[in-house]
Coordinates of C-alpha atoms in Angstrom, one line a residue:
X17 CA 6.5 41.9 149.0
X18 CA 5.9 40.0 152.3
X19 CA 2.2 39.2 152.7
X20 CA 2.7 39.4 156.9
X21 CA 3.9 42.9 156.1
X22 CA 0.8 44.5 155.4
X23 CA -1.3 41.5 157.0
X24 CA -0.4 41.6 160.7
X25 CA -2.6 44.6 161.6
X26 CA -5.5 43.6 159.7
X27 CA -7.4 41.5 161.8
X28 CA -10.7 42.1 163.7
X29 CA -8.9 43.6 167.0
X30 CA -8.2 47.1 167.6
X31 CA -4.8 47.8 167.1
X32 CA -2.4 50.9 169.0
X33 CA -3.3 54.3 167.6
X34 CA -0.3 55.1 167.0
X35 CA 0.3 53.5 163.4
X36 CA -2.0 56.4 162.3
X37 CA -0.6 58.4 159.3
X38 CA -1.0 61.9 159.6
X39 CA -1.9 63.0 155.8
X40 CA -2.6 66.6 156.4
X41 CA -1.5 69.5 159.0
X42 CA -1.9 69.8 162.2
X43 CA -5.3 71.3 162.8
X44 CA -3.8 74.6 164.3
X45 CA -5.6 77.5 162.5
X46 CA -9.2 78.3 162.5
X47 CA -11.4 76.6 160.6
X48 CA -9.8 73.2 160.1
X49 CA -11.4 69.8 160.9
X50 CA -10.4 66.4 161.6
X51 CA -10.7 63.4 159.3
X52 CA -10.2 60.2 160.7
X53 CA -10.7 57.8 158.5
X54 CA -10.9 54.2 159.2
X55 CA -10.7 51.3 156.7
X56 CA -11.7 47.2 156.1
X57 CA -8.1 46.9 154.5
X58 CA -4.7 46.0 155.5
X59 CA -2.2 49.1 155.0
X60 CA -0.5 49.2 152.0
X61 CA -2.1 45.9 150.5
X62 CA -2.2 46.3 146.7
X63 CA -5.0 47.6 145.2
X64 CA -7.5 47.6 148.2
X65 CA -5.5 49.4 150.6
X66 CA -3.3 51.7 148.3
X67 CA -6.8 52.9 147.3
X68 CA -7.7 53.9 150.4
X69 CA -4.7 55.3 151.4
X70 CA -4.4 57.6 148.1
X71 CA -8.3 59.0 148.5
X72 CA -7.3 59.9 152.1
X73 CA -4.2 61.7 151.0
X74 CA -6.2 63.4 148.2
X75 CA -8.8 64.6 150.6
X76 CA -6.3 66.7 152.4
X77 CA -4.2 67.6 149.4
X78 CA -7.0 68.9 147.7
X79 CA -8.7 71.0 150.8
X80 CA -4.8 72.3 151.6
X81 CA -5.1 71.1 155.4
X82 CA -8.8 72.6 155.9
X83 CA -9.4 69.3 156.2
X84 CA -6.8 67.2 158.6
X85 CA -6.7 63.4 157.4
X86 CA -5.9 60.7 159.4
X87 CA -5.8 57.4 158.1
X88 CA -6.3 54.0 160.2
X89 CA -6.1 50.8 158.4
X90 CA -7.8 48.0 159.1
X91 CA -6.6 46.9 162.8
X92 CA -5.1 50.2 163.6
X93 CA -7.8 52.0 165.6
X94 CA -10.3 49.5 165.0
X95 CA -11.3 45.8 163.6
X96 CA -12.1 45.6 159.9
X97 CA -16.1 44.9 160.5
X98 CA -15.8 47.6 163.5
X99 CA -15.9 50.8 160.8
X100 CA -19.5 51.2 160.8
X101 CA -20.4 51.3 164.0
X102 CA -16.9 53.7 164.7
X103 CA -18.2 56.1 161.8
X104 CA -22.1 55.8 163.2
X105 CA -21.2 56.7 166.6
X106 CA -19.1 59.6 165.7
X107 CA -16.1 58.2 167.3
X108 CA -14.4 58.6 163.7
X109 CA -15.1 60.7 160.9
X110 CA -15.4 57.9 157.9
X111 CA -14.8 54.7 156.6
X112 CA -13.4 53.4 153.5
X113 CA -15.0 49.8 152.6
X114 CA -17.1 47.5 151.0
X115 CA -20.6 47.9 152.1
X116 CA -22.0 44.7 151.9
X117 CA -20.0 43.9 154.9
X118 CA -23.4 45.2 156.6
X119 CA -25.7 43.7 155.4
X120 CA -26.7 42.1 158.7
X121 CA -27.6 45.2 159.9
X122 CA -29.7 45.6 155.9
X123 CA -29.7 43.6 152.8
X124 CA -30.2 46.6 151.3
X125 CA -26.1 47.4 152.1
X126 CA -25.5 44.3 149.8
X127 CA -26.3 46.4 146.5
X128 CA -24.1 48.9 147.1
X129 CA -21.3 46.6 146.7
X130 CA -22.4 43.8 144.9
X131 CA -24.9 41.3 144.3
X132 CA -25.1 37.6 142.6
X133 CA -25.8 38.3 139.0
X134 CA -25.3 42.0 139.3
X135 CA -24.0 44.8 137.6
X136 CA -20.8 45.3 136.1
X137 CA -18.7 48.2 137.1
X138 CA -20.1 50.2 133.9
X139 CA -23.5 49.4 135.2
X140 CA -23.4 50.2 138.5
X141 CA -21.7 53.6 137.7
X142 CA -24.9 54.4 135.6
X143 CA -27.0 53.2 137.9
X144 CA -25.8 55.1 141.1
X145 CA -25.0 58.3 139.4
X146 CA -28.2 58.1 136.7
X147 CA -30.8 55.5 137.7
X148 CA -31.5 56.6 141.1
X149 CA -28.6 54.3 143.1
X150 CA -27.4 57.2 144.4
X151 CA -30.7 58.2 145.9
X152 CA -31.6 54.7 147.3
X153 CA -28.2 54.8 149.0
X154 CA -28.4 58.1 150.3
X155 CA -31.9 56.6 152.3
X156 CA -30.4 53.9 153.9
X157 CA -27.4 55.2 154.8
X158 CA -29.2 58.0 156.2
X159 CA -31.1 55.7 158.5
X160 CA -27.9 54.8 160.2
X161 CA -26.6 59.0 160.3
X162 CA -24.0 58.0 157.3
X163 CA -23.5 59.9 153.8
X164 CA -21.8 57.4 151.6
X165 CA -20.3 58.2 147.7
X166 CA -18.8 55.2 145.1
X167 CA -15.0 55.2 146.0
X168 CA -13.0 52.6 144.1
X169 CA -14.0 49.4 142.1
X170 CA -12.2 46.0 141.4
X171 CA -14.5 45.4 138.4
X172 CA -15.5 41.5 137.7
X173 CA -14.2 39.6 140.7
X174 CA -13.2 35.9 140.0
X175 CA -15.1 32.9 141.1
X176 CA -12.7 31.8 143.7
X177 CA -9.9 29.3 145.4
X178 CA -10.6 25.8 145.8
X179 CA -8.8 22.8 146.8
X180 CA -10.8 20.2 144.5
X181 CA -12.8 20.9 141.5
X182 CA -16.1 22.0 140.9
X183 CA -18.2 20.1 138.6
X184 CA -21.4 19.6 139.5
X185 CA -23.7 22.0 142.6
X186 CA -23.5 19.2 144.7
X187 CA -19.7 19.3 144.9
X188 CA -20.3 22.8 147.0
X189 CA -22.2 20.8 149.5
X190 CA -20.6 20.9 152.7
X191 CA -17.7 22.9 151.5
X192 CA -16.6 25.9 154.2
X193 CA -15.9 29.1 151.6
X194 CA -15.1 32.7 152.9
X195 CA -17.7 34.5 150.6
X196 CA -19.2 37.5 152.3
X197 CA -22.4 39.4 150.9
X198 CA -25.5 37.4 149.2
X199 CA -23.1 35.2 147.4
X200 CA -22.9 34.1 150.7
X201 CA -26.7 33.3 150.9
X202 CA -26.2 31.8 147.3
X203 CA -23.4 29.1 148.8
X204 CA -25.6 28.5 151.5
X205 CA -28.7 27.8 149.3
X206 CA -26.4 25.4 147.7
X207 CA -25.1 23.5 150.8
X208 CA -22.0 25.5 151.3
X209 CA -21.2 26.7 154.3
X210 CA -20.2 31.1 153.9
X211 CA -17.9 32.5 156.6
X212 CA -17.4 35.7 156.5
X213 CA -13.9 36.8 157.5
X214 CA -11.4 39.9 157.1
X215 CA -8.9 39.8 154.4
X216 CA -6.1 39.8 157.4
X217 CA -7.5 36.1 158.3
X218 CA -8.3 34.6 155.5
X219 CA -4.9 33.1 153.9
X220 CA -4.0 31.7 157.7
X221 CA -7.5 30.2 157.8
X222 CA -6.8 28.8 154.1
X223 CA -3.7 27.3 155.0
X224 CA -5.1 25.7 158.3
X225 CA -8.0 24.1 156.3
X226 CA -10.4 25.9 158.7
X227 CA -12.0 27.4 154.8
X228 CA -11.7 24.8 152.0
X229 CA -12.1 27.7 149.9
X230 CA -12.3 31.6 150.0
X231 CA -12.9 34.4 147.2
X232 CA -10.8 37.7 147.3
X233 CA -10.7 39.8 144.5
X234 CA -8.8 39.0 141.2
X235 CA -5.1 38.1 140.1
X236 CA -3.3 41.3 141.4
X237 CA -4.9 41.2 144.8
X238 CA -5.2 37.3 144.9
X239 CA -1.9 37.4 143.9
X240 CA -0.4 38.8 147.0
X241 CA -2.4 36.7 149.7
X242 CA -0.3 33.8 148.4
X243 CA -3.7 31.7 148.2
X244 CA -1.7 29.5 145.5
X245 CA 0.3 28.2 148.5
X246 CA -2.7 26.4 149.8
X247 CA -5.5 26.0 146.9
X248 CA -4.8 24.9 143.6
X249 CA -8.1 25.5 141.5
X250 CA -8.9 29.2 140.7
X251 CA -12.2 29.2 139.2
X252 CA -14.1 31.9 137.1
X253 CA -16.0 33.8 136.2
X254 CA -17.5 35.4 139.8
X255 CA -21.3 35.1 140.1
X256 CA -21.2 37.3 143.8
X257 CA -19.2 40.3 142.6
X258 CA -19.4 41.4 139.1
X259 CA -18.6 45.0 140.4
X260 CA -17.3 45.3 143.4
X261 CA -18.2 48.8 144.0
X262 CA -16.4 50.4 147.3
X263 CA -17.7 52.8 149.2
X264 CA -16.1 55.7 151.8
X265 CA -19.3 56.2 154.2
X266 CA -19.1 59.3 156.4
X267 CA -20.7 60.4 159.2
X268 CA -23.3 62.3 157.9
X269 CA -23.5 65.4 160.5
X270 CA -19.6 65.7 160.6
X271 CA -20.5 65.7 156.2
X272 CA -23.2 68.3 156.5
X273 CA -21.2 70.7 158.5
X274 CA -18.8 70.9 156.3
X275 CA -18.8 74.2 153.3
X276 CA -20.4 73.2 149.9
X277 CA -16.6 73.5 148.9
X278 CA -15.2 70.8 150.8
X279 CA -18.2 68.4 150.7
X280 CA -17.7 68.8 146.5
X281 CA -13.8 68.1 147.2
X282 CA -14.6 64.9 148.8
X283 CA -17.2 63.8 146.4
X284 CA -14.6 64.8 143.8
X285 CA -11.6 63.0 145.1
X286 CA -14.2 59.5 145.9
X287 CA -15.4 59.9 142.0
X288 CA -11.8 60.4 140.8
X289 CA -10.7 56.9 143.0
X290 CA -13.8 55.0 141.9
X291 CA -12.3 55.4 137.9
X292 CA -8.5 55.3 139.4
X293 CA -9.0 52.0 140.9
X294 CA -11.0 50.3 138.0
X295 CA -8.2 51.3 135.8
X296 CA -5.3 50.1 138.1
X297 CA -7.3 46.4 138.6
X298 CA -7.6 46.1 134.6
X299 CA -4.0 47.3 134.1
X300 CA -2.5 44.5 136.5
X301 CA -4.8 41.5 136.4
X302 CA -3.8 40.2 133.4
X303 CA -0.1 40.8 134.2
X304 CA -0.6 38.8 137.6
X305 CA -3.2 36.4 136.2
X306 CA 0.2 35.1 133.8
X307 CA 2.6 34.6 136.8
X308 CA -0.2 32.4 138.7
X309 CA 0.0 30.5 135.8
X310 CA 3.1 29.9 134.9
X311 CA 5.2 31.0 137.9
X312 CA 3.0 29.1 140.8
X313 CA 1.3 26.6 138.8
X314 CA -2.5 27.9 139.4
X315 CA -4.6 26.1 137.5
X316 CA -7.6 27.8 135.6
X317 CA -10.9 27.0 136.0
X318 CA -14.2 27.7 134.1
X319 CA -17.3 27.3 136.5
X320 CA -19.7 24.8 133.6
X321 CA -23.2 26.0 132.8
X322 CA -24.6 23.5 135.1
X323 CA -23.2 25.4 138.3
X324 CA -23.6 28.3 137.1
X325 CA -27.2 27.5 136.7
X326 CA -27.3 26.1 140.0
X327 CA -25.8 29.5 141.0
X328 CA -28.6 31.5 139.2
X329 CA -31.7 29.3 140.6
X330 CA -30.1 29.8 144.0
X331 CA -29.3 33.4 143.7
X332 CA -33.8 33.9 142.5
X333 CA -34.3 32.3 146.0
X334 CA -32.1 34.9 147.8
X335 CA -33.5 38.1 146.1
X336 CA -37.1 36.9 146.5
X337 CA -36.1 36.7 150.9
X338 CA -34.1 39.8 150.4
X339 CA -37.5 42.1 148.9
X340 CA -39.5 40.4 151.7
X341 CA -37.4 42.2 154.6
X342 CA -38.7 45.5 153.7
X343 CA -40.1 48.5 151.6
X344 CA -36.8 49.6 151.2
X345 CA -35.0 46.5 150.5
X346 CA -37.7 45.5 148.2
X347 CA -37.5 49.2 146.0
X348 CA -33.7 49.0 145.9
X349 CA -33.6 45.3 144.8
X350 CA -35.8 46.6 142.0
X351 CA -34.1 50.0 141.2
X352 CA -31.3 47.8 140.7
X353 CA -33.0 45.1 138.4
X354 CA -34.5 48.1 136.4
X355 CA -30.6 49.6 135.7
X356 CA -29.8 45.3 135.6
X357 CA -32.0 44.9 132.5
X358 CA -32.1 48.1 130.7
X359 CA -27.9 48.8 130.7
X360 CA -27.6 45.3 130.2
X361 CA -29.1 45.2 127.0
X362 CA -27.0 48.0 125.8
X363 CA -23.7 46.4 127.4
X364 CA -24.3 43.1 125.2
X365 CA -24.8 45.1 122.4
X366 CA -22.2 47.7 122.0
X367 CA -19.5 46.3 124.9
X368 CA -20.1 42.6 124.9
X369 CA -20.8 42.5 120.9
X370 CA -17.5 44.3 120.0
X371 CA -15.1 42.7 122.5
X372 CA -16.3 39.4 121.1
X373 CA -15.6 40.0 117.4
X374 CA -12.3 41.8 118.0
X375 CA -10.8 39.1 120.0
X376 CA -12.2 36.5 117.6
X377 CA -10.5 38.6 114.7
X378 CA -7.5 38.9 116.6
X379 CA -7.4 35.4 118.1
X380 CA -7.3 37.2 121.7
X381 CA -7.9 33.8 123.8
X382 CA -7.9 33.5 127.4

């Protein structure tokens, strides 16, 4: 597959209408409504924007052309970080995304994505359908006239792509590292410096050595950016994104006029992607993980327990500034320390305990 080929509209530009896919019918009869949705992916990248493509062609499948989907990725109709404010204003109907993109706008976004030391993708499933996620999320997004639901996750992200190694926290100091979110903030506690780009810009930006080092996803995705071709160290495991949980945020008057029926479609078809994608990242990683290896010559990193502290005392900093901003950053930080603790436990007893005596018994190494 050509990287430029599902790159070159991905950028932060608005790009011609016209690349739209029309998923459903025309709206010609009574009682339809338009869908656009607009997305912070490339078109047809692996993984991120396959997702997003199948949940918009599952929206209209499923409501038989009530509802008439069009899809814009990233670039098509508007930039990548342009989605919000497109859904927001009304000027589209949806986005597909990761929502810590905004968290200039709110820390409080930040969470629903991830966050340094966070949950895993079990977790913050339990957490947003069962520990009052959903709730918190449903607040803030209501503040900005969005209606957002869980819509795809890429599960435990790896640490990164660097061009030297990592040994000690001072060898982050002064190092320029795509890293969105509060991982961000973390790098930056550190001496890092985060930029935050689009994934259209970041392997050109790699290769230029205007980044020394950038995080993406994991093998499948990484795999595809071609990041071998200019970094050489790909370290784990990811502090910043232990569940990268995705979002499709709607506008939330366009939602509420909607019948009961089609608003449970949606929430349906975002609950059915949210398991589809999980299960697609954990099929392929491994797969792809080998032919970095032994095809490009990626060599494997394990971040030491000295950065990784440095990563944690960092990360305490960052959440302590984040509950200062407000009463609602401050009850969703601990919501999610709450669900952080309490599953956690439970994950390193029944999960964590039993993956780590079946590999030992089965000498499944890394």
């Amino acid at each position: 597959m050509d990287r430029r080929s599902f790159l070159k509209n991905a950028g932060l530009g608005a790009g011609a209408a016209a690349a739209a896919t029309t998923l459903a019918a025309p709206a010609i009869a009574q009682g339809t409504t338009d869908m656009v949705i607009v997305s912070t992916w490339p078109r047809d990248f692996p993984g991120l924007g396959t997702s997003a493509q199948r949940l918009a062609a599952r929206i209209g499948n499923l409501t038989e052309g009530r509802i008439n989907v069009q899809y814009f990725a990233a670039g098509e109709r508007v930039g990548a970080f342009d989605s919000f404010d497109e859904v927001a204003s009304g000027n589209a109907q949806a986005y597909i995304g990761a929502d810590y993109y905004w968290k200039g706008k709110h820390p409080a976004w930040a969470y629903f994505t991830a966050v340094p030391f966070g949950l895993t993708y079990a977790e913050i499933d339990a957490w947003i359908k069962y520990g009052g996620g959903q709730e918190l999320w449903d607040e803030l997004a209501g503040d900005y006239g969005l209606k957002n639901f869980a819509a795809g996750n890429t599960g435990v992200q790896m640490g990164g792509w660097f061009n030297k190694e990592i040994e000690t926290a001072d060898d982050l100091k002064g190092l320029k590292m795509r890293i969105p979110g509060l991982g961000g903030d973390v790098m930056a506690k550190l001496g890092a410096s985060p930029v935050s780009l689009p994934g259209g810009q970041i392997y050109e930006n790699l290769v230029s050595g205007a980044v020394d080092a950038t995080e993406w996803v994991g093998p499948w995705n990484d795999y595809f950016m071609k990041f071998y071709e200019a970094a050489k160290y790909y370290y784990y495991p990811g502090m910043h994104e232990p569940g990268s949980q995705l979002a499709m945020g709607m506008n939330k008057a366009w939602f509420d006029g909607l019948s009961k029926t089609d608003q449970a479609i949606i929430e349906a078809a975002c609950n059915e992607e949210n398991a589809l994608q999980m299960a697609e990242s954990n099929a392929n990683n491994g797969v792809y993980l080998d032919k970095l290896i032994n095809e490009h010559g990626v060599e494997l990193k394990r971040f030491n327990d000295e950065v990784y502290d440095a990563f944690g005392e960092a990360a305490a900093e960052v959440f302590e500034e984040t509950r200062e901003h407000s009463d609602l950053a401050a009850r969703t930080h601990d919501s999610f320390a709450k669900a952080r603790s309490e599953i956690g436990r439970w994950m390193l007893l029944a999960d964590t305990g039993y993956t780590q005596q079946r590999n030992r018994v089965l000498g499944i190494t890394i």
